[in-house]
């Protein structure tokens, strides 16, 4: 397979890619052609089909996998592919792992581990709230397991939301065991649900882009709405009888304040110790993953990586073994 | 009447005040006494009842009005009253306007004007949403009419929320008439509802302090929850059939972003022109009121008022007439 | 007409443009040629005249309109035109509105409306001050009516300064009618004059760039100098006998502080209520125009516009009608 | 002499002070008394004259020196003097240096040194401009020589403006001799005039407080107005024929930008090398004086002075000799 | 025992306190007296010995424990004790725990746990470096075990540095086990040594104040100097042969950057993943302790604690159990 | 000579350059070629040797000077040279001054002047400390004389560190003579040593890039380490007997705080007056040099240079002569 990141001007290609976008257009001379965006796990590339009605071009849609034959050219200082032949391929002809970025850990194993934490929450109201989403709502569960945690920051891959959530939950579990003022049930519940709004903030892969609601409301406030849905009954959920008012407020507060600072989009700063702990855990797991992804993307490089905005620092791989 | 702000050390008093707090305590020597906080519109003062069981001391509770006889002393560098006699008085013996700060405008007249704006909203979903609160929910209407808009900032008095809301709505009405890209229905609705969460963020007078929910969640996010309650049906509200998804998001976005900046507690920055307009109108009405209140509180003063934090400036009354 | 923004590499053109710059140069081989900048309302493009003395090339100067025949090429990753023929055209052959950006409103009508506000100022000193500029100084009036309000921000077109000034004045008129502490005469005068220094900060179209004085002093301080010129008599102005000292200081303070924050170039923060009101009105009109221009420039686009620096937000057109 | 800073509760006093303020008032019981503010170089103190019409109390006015007999008491947690006898004293009975803070250097000697720099400016326009103020305008010269440079920051004493100006000029003279790109005439002129507006920003001693104009306009913009007055002729000045436009703009720019940052009140950042040099010299002389004054005020103290806001640091005297 | 925090004006006392300071002075009338500062774990109080040579006053020095008989008065709005009798007491008459704040955990147990982590570091150079300080240098070990971690922030008590260090080390141990890119040896070593400079930045109890060196250099850079001392041999240490250059730089970098931000005194931002992890762990342990101390100091309080600067938030105890 | 900055696409060249980098590579087709970076004082350019084993290509290494024959082409929007012939040239065939940027002043003359300042320091400990480096350590002296003061900021050329150091020392000498509280010996020593760590922070020319140590530790902390080395004896230095503790701390503090602000990498803010003076002098010399370099690089340009990040301002050459 010829990965997109490695294509060079002038190269002939014959390789399978995932279709991310397909838009029909017309040249100034009135001739129909297709603008296509192709995707693999290494990046995206624009492509042109100049003869869309030719027999060499199969019917295909967005999210189809097609085998493309053509050549790489430069247009407006960027590479693009002129597609001469496009064949829609079948499952089995390609490895999905080559096309969409995915967590390196097993999704089902991670989800089982997360459910273990759900079961460990003894407070009946919190336990029920978690169950409503993580054990009873199959559509949500599917969405949660395959969602990314970001468009471009850390954990921006399939299963990323689950991996990040589990990382935060485990770190909170450590904190609850080591700092005695922490209420473990509240902290674990808040950790499991802290980014729950991301299942609606980002559209599923291969798009993985901000939804309207994501842009307008944001996952932090949507997380509060999702707590409300389950606690008070709405959107097909039945409500949880007797859920204590203060408990609901404390949980929603943890979600609202988990970014820790106003400038990171939290409308409240942490006011209870569990909110402080969640903010620390979220920040720690995020930074560990950011640096891990950086080390992988700069993998072969000896020497300094240069300034990296997400870490606000010039970075390098540790050389001591 | 001897207003609290004007009391001096050593003064004898005999005057009616509102009881804000009353806490029973015991001296080191084991004697019971009462710690009381008294209130009028000019301020608060601590008071002590050293003989709470004396016949000179009537039975009374928080929010009662009592006539206090005693003297002013200094304790820990602050004035307090030693209460010798306390008589619970009846309505009619005092003017409530002397005790709680109140808008200088007529509350019912302002509310009628606000209802005129409600009726002017032609979009049926927005009109219905406004009606659910401002025309149909009597408990909410009472709360809204008498709520303050702040604990210590601007409009911190009975009717302040209504006065500020009306000021913002009228300014938005002006903007909608003068800037053609603005959608008037959306803007007027957002203006009417922008601070709706304040009815739950602040407790009623005489307390007028942040509630738990106010501290944990804040009126901005509570405003979104109240839109959800009405639109999706919750908390005794029936829901509004067919309310367009995008419209709900745009409205909630206006509420979320109306403070304009992350550091002022908005988790989103304005993304649509109505959100920008609402932020400008809210800011303008707030600043006009802050300066108006400043001019009144510094009323008799010639010369510069000194640095005022809320305006981040040294200020003075305009002398040109 | 082939608008500059729509030109493509390789295209043949024959179209009329405005000459913004013309510089004679010599190739390494010693051959004379001309570097020309052409302009229409959609943008600018560099052009080369390789045979400047050919009979196919008319005599022309900066600010002339010429019909250009040639072709579009790419040089250093940017488009440019190779001019084969250049014909100086006459008025009537082109529509000036195609070349320079201009307010969509009628300039004379707006100016009449502004004069109505001038006449409404009852304070004789302020009225006289306004008249000195807006009614008696013909050169100033011409400059003011056709000046833009910015190089690249909002209202960056012919008549932009007038349109923005009128927008701010009308909003201040609204505020003066609704907030009783405001001194209308002072506020209206300050609004009319707040950006008066821009007639010297920016050179006239088609250049519309910062002058030396604009860069060195800035329109805010120049506005103060222009008040001084008229009040104290200077630069051909006679002075206004008896102009009250405090009134002059209050007016100059409003101009100095109208950006509201030090980091926006105001050396003083607003200290009187009219200065606060002017700052709010200026900010509101500017933001409404910025968003209006954004909606027009992104006109046909469905979906999010992406982060816009001037609004510090990701933006979108409102979809509710 | 009993210095004000050293007075203690209960002390009897009989000492000469300068009268800063005197306000007649009436007790609640209707008795006339005087509120007086007394001053010496160590500070201020409130005083009461309970029998203003007694023969023991001389006639006196603000800025008179009076010998006060009475005792020190505490009122509202602050010391004050009850004046039993007040005798207006004559020049010669006191040392003026005990009452108003003053530069430790000789004012006339410093002014002569400054005039030497004036004469060293060879550019005829700049030389004339300096002469108009520093050699020809006697009222200005008196004001300049005795003005302080600040209310509370550095050089807040009689002659402080002159001392600071001379310090900046000498440092600029050093820079002009060592950095060849600097235009000495422009830099020296800008240094001499950089704080000229302070003669109007602060009222004379003993008041030494911000004037209206100081608060509304500020010494930076007033400096520009004073350049304009002399260059263009205004306020009794005749104008300087042929003063080059660019030179005037460069000089005004140096004055406007000499604080170096918007947040310090400069509406422009330095754009020419002389403006950068002036900003560095002003900052350096100010910081040297701030630290010098700090060392003097903390004089006898061994150990750390604690955090000092003006230096944004915890400070200490250097121990190495 | 009568704790200092609970003393009241007018109270008679007879209680044992620790002498923190003792300064001989003379009244204006020429009479000798002593200014004394007394300490217990609840705070400090000034005291006066008016008859220092009386037989009722024992000889005593700073750090002695004395039984004080006298009464509490108010002077300059603060409480002080007039000491009539002072008796130097013997060990056994008092509980040292009543006088100096101390970690609630056992110091020796914590140190043993820390040594376990020292032994777990397999890299021979790092292991040797740790041993030089934590196993071989008895003076250092004593100092480290009893040092506080701060003057006023978190862990400001005897054993606080050890407790905080252990908290950070354990959290780093968790992180090293869960994030595979981390080099455990480097991270654990950096965690153990990250605040090592604090043994010299703060003087021992009861003073616990910044030393000269602490103020001038700071514990961050002093930590680097202490690494250098051991690695290169200095100050009585022998040096570690063959210590890899890069390893020393990585370790020193972790120490230098552990505050994470320039404004918190780190001259470098974290560049390697272990430095990022250490910064997260340090921040998390600090915040957990700050909130723990807050909950203890506000212990009995129901309701909101008000704004707390160290957490930059209004805070409250979690009510859910 | 054809300077790199002036090369154009398509040009034939035959000119001598310095080899900065040389990396052997292989085309996809398996053919060996060399990637070379060539340097002169005007910039760098990439070059390709497609026939590295041809007899037309001499043997050469990094830091050799070679005469290159070939042509300039464009690759990935940047110019590069295709090298057809490469001849290694001998000293004498080129002027080294054409290849590496160098101070315009004579290095040995400047160093003599610096030694004069070393000798003027009377304090024996400081004098000895300076001698250890500046008079006795030949390797250091060579490094110091030829080091640049920056990679990209000011003084980024051979001899730049020496020129900047001398500029700061001379300015400090001026300050010590004019502000009496300054300890000249301490200030001059701190000035001479303030950037001493730069000899290790940056690698020598032609590389002149940050070293590992420079990135990890930074020249500020390395300066402290170098003081320690000499004072306490380490790294082949003998130590200075009896060096006063406080003096060492004051000197190290001056070095640590000389950037003046945390965000510029100083872990401490200036606490003594010499540290404040050094910060001012360093800042002033740096800004004078930045503007001087700017004027030279923009030399022929009339008009505004546009925004310059290092001066945070739009800049222009002064026109007044």
PDB file of C-alpha atoms in Angstrom, chain C residues 12-214:
ATOM      1  CA  UNK C  12      -6.257  35.300 -21.171  1.00  0.00           C
ATOM      2  CA  UNK C  13      -7.640  38.636 -20.101  1.00  0.00           C
ATOM      3  CA  UNK C  14      -8.891  41.823 -21.603  1.00  0.00           C
ATOM      4  CA  UNK C  15     -10.424  43.934 -18.922  1.00  0.00           C
ATOM      5  CA  UNK C  16     -10.288  47.397 -17.315  1.00  0.00           C
ATOM      6  CA  UNK C  17      -8.488  47.916 -13.993  1.00  0.00           C
ATOM      7  CA  UNK C  18      -7.412  50.844 -11.847  1.00  0.00           C
ATOM      8  CA  UNK C  19      -3.649  51.513 -11.640  1.00  0.00           C
ATOM      9  CA  UNK C  20      -2.580  51.624  -7.996  1.00  0.00           C
ATOM     10  CA  UNK C  21       1.201  51.625  -8.427  1.00  0.00           C
ATOM     11  CA  UNK C  22       3.645  51.853 -11.307  1.00  0.00           C
ATOM     12  CA  UNK C  23       7.393  51.448 -10.858  1.00  0.00           C
ATOM     13  CA  UNK C  24       9.983  51.351 -13.627  1.00  0.00           C
ATOM     14  CA  UNK C  25      12.667  48.694 -13.315  1.00  0.00           C
ATOM     15  CA  UNK C  26      15.447  47.017 -15.279  1.00  0.00           C
ATOM     16  CA  UNK C  27      16.094  43.318 -15.835  1.00  0.00           C
ATOM     17  CA  UNK C  28      19.486  41.830 -15.104  1.00  0.00           C
ATOM     18  CA  UNK C  29      20.028  41.945 -18.821  1.00  0.00           C
ATOM     19  CA  UNK C  30      19.533  45.687 -18.743  1.00  0.00           C
ATOM     20  CA  UNK C  31      16.124  45.858 -20.331  1.00  0.00           C
ATOM     21  CA  UNK C  32      13.577  48.374 -19.026  1.00  0.00           C
ATOM     22  CA  UNK C  33      10.175  47.140 -17.873  1.00  0.00           C
ATOM     23  CA  UNK C  34       7.360  48.324 -15.595  1.00  0.00           C
ATOM     24  CA  UNK C  35       6.047  46.813 -12.385  1.00  0.00           C
ATOM     25  CA  UNK C  36       2.399  47.717 -12.073  1.00  0.00           C
ATOM     26  CA  UNK C  37      -0.207  47.039  -9.406  1.00  0.00           C
ATOM     27  CA  UNK C  38      -3.763  46.778 -10.680  1.00  0.00           C
ATOM     28  CA  UNK C  39      -6.853  47.033  -8.535  1.00  0.00           C
ATOM     29  CA  UNK C  40     -10.521  46.331  -8.599  1.00  0.00           C
ATOM     30  CA  UNK C  41     -12.978  45.986  -5.752  1.00  0.00           C
ATOM     31  CA  UNK C  42     -12.200  42.299  -5.377  1.00  0.00           C
ATOM     32  CA  UNK C  43      -8.481  42.739  -4.786  1.00  0.00           C
ATOM     33  CA  UNK C  44      -5.099  43.616  -6.226  1.00  0.00           C
ATOM     34  CA  UNK C  45      -2.700  41.900  -8.655  1.00  0.00           C
ATOM     35  CA  UNK C  46       0.857  42.528  -9.765  1.00  0.00           C
ATOM     36  CA  UNK C  47       1.489  42.995 -13.458  1.00  0.00           C
ATOM     37  CA  UNK C  48       4.495  43.346 -15.715  1.00  0.00           C
ATOM     38  CA  UNK C  49       4.832  45.462 -18.832  1.00  0.00           C
ATOM     39  CA  UNK C  50       7.806  43.973 -20.615  1.00  0.00           C
ATOM     40  CA  UNK C  51       7.711  46.413 -23.515  1.00  0.00           C
ATOM     41  CA  UNK C  52       6.822  49.718 -21.892  1.00  0.00           C
ATOM     42  CA  UNK C  53       7.781  51.737 -24.930  1.00  0.00           C
ATOM     43  CA  UNK C  54       5.806  49.701 -27.399  1.00  0.00           C
ATOM     44  CA  UNK C  55       3.023  51.510 -29.251  1.00  0.00           C
ATOM     45  CA  UNK C  56       0.662  48.937 -27.748  1.00  0.00           C
ATOM     46  CA  UNK C  57       1.176  50.546 -24.370  1.00  0.00           C
ATOM     47  CA  UNK C  58      -0.515  53.901 -23.783  1.00  0.00           C
ATOM     48  CA  UNK C  59       0.820  56.563 -21.497  1.00  0.00           C
ATOM     49  CA  UNK C  60      -0.887  56.270 -18.098  1.00  0.00           C
ATOM     50  CA  UNK C  61      -0.351  57.218 -14.473  1.00  0.00           C
ATOM     51  CA  UNK C  62      -1.343  56.037 -11.041  1.00  0.00           C
ATOM     52  CA  UNK C  63      -5.110  56.350 -10.495  1.00  0.00           C
ATOM     53  CA  UNK C  64      -5.752  56.019 -14.230  1.00  0.00           C
ATOM     54  CA  UNK C  65      -8.069  53.294 -15.468  1.00  0.00           C
ATOM     55  CA  UNK C  66      -6.526  51.133 -18.202  1.00  0.00           C
ATOM     56  CA  UNK C  67      -7.805  48.311 -20.339  1.00  0.00           C
ATOM     57  CA  UNK C  68      -5.306  45.520 -20.056  1.00  0.00           C
ATOM     58  CA  UNK C  69      -4.776  42.732 -22.566  1.00  0.00           C
ATOM     59  CA  UNK C  70      -2.505  39.888 -21.637  1.00  0.00           C
ATOM     60  CA  UNK C  71      -2.388  36.655 -19.706  1.00  0.00           C
ATOM     61  CA  UNK C  72      -2.257  35.441 -16.156  1.00  0.00           C
ATOM     62  CA  UNK C  73       0.866  33.572 -15.037  1.00  0.00           C
ATOM     63  CA  UNK C  74       2.310  32.351 -11.771  1.00  0.00           C
ATOM     64  CA  UNK C  75       5.451  33.885 -10.317  1.00  0.00           C
ATOM     65  CA  UNK C  76       6.818  33.096  -6.884  1.00  0.00           C
ATOM     66  CA  UNK C  77       3.615  31.200  -6.067  1.00  0.00           C
ATOM     67  CA  UNK C  78       1.458  34.252  -6.787  1.00  0.00           C
ATOM     68  CA  UNK C  79      -0.541  35.179  -9.854  1.00  0.00           C
ATOM     69  CA  UNK C  80       0.535  38.105 -11.996  1.00  0.00           C
ATOM     70  CA  UNK C  81      -0.452  39.548 -15.366  1.00  0.00           C
ATOM     71  CA  UNK C  82       1.846  39.889 -18.335  1.00  0.00           C
ATOM     72  CA  UNK C  83       0.498  42.987 -20.065  1.00  0.00           C
ATOM     73  CA  UNK C  84       0.746  42.978 -23.845  1.00  0.00           C
ATOM     74  CA  UNK C  85      -1.505  45.910 -24.485  1.00  0.00           C
ATOM     75  CA  UNK C  86      -2.614  48.752 -22.213  1.00  0.00           C
ATOM     76  CA  UNK C  87      -5.176  51.294 -23.273  1.00  0.00           C
ATOM     77  CA  UNK C  88      -6.077  54.259 -21.128  1.00  0.00           C
ATOM     78  CA  UNK C  89      -9.862  54.418 -21.042  1.00  0.00           C
ATOM     79  CA  UNK C  90     -12.236  57.320 -20.511  1.00  0.00           C
ATOM     80  CA  UNK C  91     -14.842  57.941 -17.863  1.00  0.00           C
ATOM     81  CA  UNK C  92     -17.980  56.237 -18.926  1.00  0.00           C
ATOM     82  CA  UNK C  93     -16.231  53.122 -20.151  1.00  0.00           C
ATOM     83  CA  UNK C  94     -16.246  51.669 -16.660  1.00  0.00           C
ATOM     84  CA  UNK C  95     -18.342  51.669 -13.495  1.00  0.00           C
ATOM     85  CA  UNK C  96     -16.269  53.227 -10.652  1.00  0.00           C
ATOM     86  CA  UNK C  97     -18.224  51.050  -8.250  1.00  0.00           C
ATOM     87  CA  UNK C  98     -16.401  48.038  -9.671  1.00  0.00           C
ATOM     88  CA  UNK C  99     -13.046  49.355  -8.557  1.00  0.00           C
ATOM     89  CA  UNK C 100     -13.187  50.806  -5.091  1.00  0.00           C
ATOM     90  CA  UNK C 101     -15.140  49.374  -2.179  1.00  0.00           C
ATOM     91  CA  UNK C 102     -17.878  51.747  -1.120  1.00  0.00           C
ATOM     92  CA  UNK C 103     -20.582  51.943   1.505  1.00  0.00           C
ATOM     93  CA  UNK C 104     -23.879  50.442   0.368  1.00  0.00           C
ATOM     94  CA  UNK C 105     -25.678  53.533   1.690  1.00  0.00           C
ATOM     95  CA  UNK C 106     -25.965  56.918  -0.001  1.00  0.00           C
ATOM     96  CA  UNK C 107     -23.232  59.202   1.235  1.00  0.00           C
ATOM     97  CA  UNK C 108     -25.099  62.466   0.897  1.00  0.00           C
ATOM     98  CA  UNK C 109     -28.169  61.119   2.613  1.00  0.00           C
ATOM     99  CA  UNK C 110     -26.049  59.897   5.493  1.00  0.00           C
ATOM    100  CA  UNK C 111     -24.289  63.223   5.747  1.00  0.00           C
ATOM    101  CA  UNK C 112     -27.612  65.053   5.876  1.00  0.00           C
ATOM    102  CA  UNK C 113     -28.685  62.777   8.703  1.00  0.00           C
ATOM    103  CA  UNK C 114     -25.458  63.520  10.514  1.00  0.00           C
ATOM    104  CA  UNK C 115     -25.998  67.257  10.118  1.00  0.00           C
ATOM    105  CA  UNK C 116     -29.394  66.795  11.728  1.00  0.00           C
ATOM    106  CA  UNK C 117     -27.587  65.488  14.789  1.00  0.00           C
ATOM    107  CA  UNK C 118     -25.163  68.399  14.654  1.00  0.00           C
ATOM    108  CA  UNK C 119     -28.093  70.817  14.712  1.00  0.00           C
ATOM    109  CA  UNK C 120     -29.659  68.965  17.635  1.00  0.00           C
ATOM    110  CA  UNK C 121     -26.780  69.845  19.945  1.00  0.00           C
ATOM    111  CA  UNK C 122     -27.999  72.741  22.027  1.00  0.00           C
ATOM    112  CA  UNK C 123     -24.880  73.607  23.991  1.00  0.00           C
ATOM    113  CA  UNK C 124     -23.570  76.635  22.076  1.00  0.00           C
ATOM    114  CA  UNK C 125     -19.889  75.768  22.451  1.00  0.00           C
ATOM    115  CA  UNK C 126     -20.291  72.199  21.306  1.00  0.00           C
ATOM    116  CA  UNK C 127     -22.609  73.275  18.508  1.00  0.00           C
ATOM    117  CA  UNK C 128     -20.051  75.810  17.330  1.00  0.00           C
ATOM    118  CA  UNK C 129     -17.246  73.289  17.518  1.00  0.00           C
ATOM    119  CA  UNK C 130     -19.182  70.825  15.365  1.00  0.00           C
ATOM    120  CA  UNK C 131     -20.081  73.551  12.890  1.00  0.00           C
ATOM    121  CA  UNK C 132     -16.462  74.589  12.497  1.00  0.00           C
ATOM    122  CA  UNK C 133     -15.728  71.185  11.047  1.00  0.00           C
ATOM    123  CA  UNK C 134     -18.937  69.667   9.745  1.00  0.00           C
ATOM    124  CA  UNK C 135     -20.601  72.768   8.288  1.00  0.00           C
ATOM    125  CA  UNK C 136     -17.885  75.327   7.560  1.00  0.00           C
ATOM    126  CA  UNK C 137     -14.759  73.449   6.525  1.00  0.00           C
ATOM    127  CA  UNK C 138     -15.425  72.242   2.983  1.00  0.00           C
ATOM    128  CA  UNK C 139     -12.093  70.462   2.571  1.00  0.00           C
ATOM    129  CA  UNK C 140     -12.698  68.558   5.783  1.00  0.00           C
ATOM    130  CA  UNK C 141     -16.273  67.720   4.775  1.00  0.00           C
ATOM    131  CA  UNK C 142     -15.122  66.216   1.484  1.00  0.00           C
ATOM    132  CA  UNK C 143     -12.433  64.230   3.218  1.00  0.00           C
ATOM    133  CA  UNK C 144     -14.771  63.028   5.963  1.00  0.00           C
ATOM    134  CA  UNK C 145     -17.491  61.904   3.558  1.00  0.00           C
ATOM    135  CA  UNK C 146     -15.191  59.758   1.467  1.00  0.00           C
ATOM    136  CA  UNK C 147     -12.804  58.429   4.068  1.00  0.00           C
ATOM    137  CA  UNK C 148     -12.800  54.820   5.096  1.00  0.00           C
ATOM    138  CA  UNK C 149     -12.839  53.904   8.775  1.00  0.00           C
ATOM    139  CA  UNK C 150     -10.043  51.366   8.553  1.00  0.00           C
ATOM    140  CA  UNK C 151      -7.407  49.773   6.394  1.00  0.00           C
ATOM    141  CA  UNK C 152      -8.390  46.183   7.032  1.00  0.00           C
ATOM    142  CA  UNK C 153     -10.837  46.013   9.937  1.00  0.00           C
ATOM    143  CA  UNK C 154     -14.486  47.046   9.674  1.00  0.00           C
ATOM    144  CA  UNK C 155     -15.879  49.815   7.431  1.00  0.00           C
ATOM    145  CA  UNK C 156     -12.764  49.717   5.226  1.00  0.00           C
ATOM    146  CA  UNK C 157     -14.437  51.354   2.235  1.00  0.00           C
ATOM    147  CA  UNK C 158     -15.338  54.763   0.801  1.00  0.00           C
ATOM    148  CA  UNK C 159     -17.898  56.352   3.069  1.00  0.00           C
ATOM    149  CA  UNK C 160     -17.025  53.896   5.806  1.00  0.00           C
ATOM    150  CA  UNK C 161     -16.048  56.573   8.305  1.00  0.00           C
ATOM    151  CA  UNK C 162     -19.321  58.403   7.743  1.00  0.00           C
ATOM    152  CA  UNK C 163     -21.375  55.219   7.966  1.00  0.00           C
ATOM    153  CA  UNK C 164     -19.658  54.130  11.183  1.00  0.00           C
ATOM    154  CA  UNK C 165     -19.905  57.606  12.708  1.00  0.00           C
ATOM    155  CA  UNK C 166     -23.609  57.762  11.954  1.00  0.00           C
ATOM    156  CA  UNK C 167     -24.124  54.284  13.401  1.00  0.00           C
ATOM    157  CA  UNK C 168     -22.415  55.291  16.625  1.00  0.00           C
ATOM    158  CA  UNK C 169     -24.257  58.619  16.823  1.00  0.00           C
ATOM    159  CA  UNK C 170     -27.660  56.977  16.409  1.00  0.00           C
ATOM    160  CA  UNK C 171     -26.881  54.390  19.060  1.00  0.00           C
ATOM    161  CA  UNK C 172     -25.709  57.148  21.408  1.00  0.00           C
ATOM    162  CA  UNK C 173     -28.928  59.015  20.685  1.00  0.00           C
ATOM    163  CA  UNK C 174     -30.832  55.901  21.758  1.00  0.00           C
ATOM    164  CA  UNK C 175     -28.739  55.607  24.920  1.00  0.00           C
ATOM    165  CA  UNK C 176     -29.177  59.293  25.803  1.00  0.00           C
ATOM    166  CA  UNK C 177     -32.932  58.829  25.553  1.00  0.00           C
ATOM    167  CA  UNK C 178     -32.937  55.727  27.750  1.00  0.00           C
ATOM    168  CA  UNK C 179     -30.316  56.348  30.452  1.00  0.00           C
ATOM    169  CA  UNK C 180     -31.064  59.553  32.241  1.00  0.00           C
ATOM    170  CA  UNK C 181     -27.649  60.326  33.682  1.00  0.00           C
ATOM    171  CA  UNK C 182     -26.226  60.859  30.194  1.00  0.00           C
ATOM    172  CA  UNK C 183     -25.613  64.396  28.963  1.00  0.00           C
ATOM    173  CA  UNK C 184     -26.929  64.186  25.416  1.00  0.00           C
ATOM    174  CA  UNK C 185     -25.086  67.195  24.016  1.00  0.00           C
ATOM    175  CA  UNK C 186     -21.709  65.973  25.217  1.00  0.00           C
ATOM    176  CA  UNK C 187     -22.369  62.390  24.143  1.00  0.00           C
ATOM    177  CA  UNK C 188     -23.627  63.274  20.655  1.00  0.00           C
ATOM    178  CA  UNK C 189     -20.713  65.646  20.079  1.00  0.00           C
ATOM    179  CA  UNK C 190     -18.207  63.057  21.230  1.00  0.00           C
ATOM    180  CA  UNK C 191     -19.862  60.441  19.012  1.00  0.00           C
ATOM    181  CA  UNK C 192     -19.721  62.687  15.943  1.00  0.00           C
ATOM    182  CA  UNK C 193     -16.069  63.518  16.555  1.00  0.00           C
ATOM    183  CA  UNK C 194     -14.795  60.265  18.045  1.00  0.00           C
ATOM    184  CA  UNK C 195     -12.975  59.055  14.920  1.00  0.00           C
ATOM    185  CA  UNK C 196     -12.407  62.461  13.328  1.00  0.00           C
ATOM    186  CA  UNK C 197      -8.651  61.885  13.373  1.00  0.00           C
ATOM    187  CA  UNK C 198      -9.114  59.093  10.839  1.00  0.00           C
ATOM    188  CA  UNK C 199      -9.357  61.627   8.030  1.00  0.00           C
ATOM    189  CA  UNK C 200      -5.626  62.148   8.623  1.00  0.00           C
ATOM    190  CA  UNK C 201      -4.684  58.685   9.841  1.00  0.00           C
ATOM    191  CA  UNK C 202      -5.537  57.039   6.548  1.00  0.00           C
ATOM    192  CA  UNK C 203      -4.687  58.342   3.075  1.00  0.00           C
ATOM    193  CA  UNK C 204      -7.549  58.606   0.577  1.00  0.00           C
ATOM    194  CA  UNK C 205      -8.516  55.785  -1.740  1.00  0.00           C
ATOM    195  CA  UNK C 206      -7.255  54.018  -3.711  1.00  0.00           C
ATOM    196  CA  UNK C 207      -4.306  53.995  -1.341  1.00  0.00           C
ATOM    197  CA  UNK C 208      -6.229  53.897   1.974  1.00  0.00           C
ATOM    198  CA  UNK C 209      -3.085  53.205   3.978  1.00  0.00           C
ATOM    199  CA  UNK C 210      -1.673  54.561   7.234  1.00  0.00           C
ATOM    200  CA  UNK C 211      -0.019  57.938   6.842  1.00  0.00           C
ATOM    201  CA  UNK C 212       3.176  58.804   8.708  1.00  0.00           C
ATOM    202  CA  UNK C 213       1.139  60.836  11.122  1.00  0.00           C
ATOM    203  CA  UNK C 214      -1.283  57.955  11.495  1.00  0.00           C
TER     204      UNK C 214
END
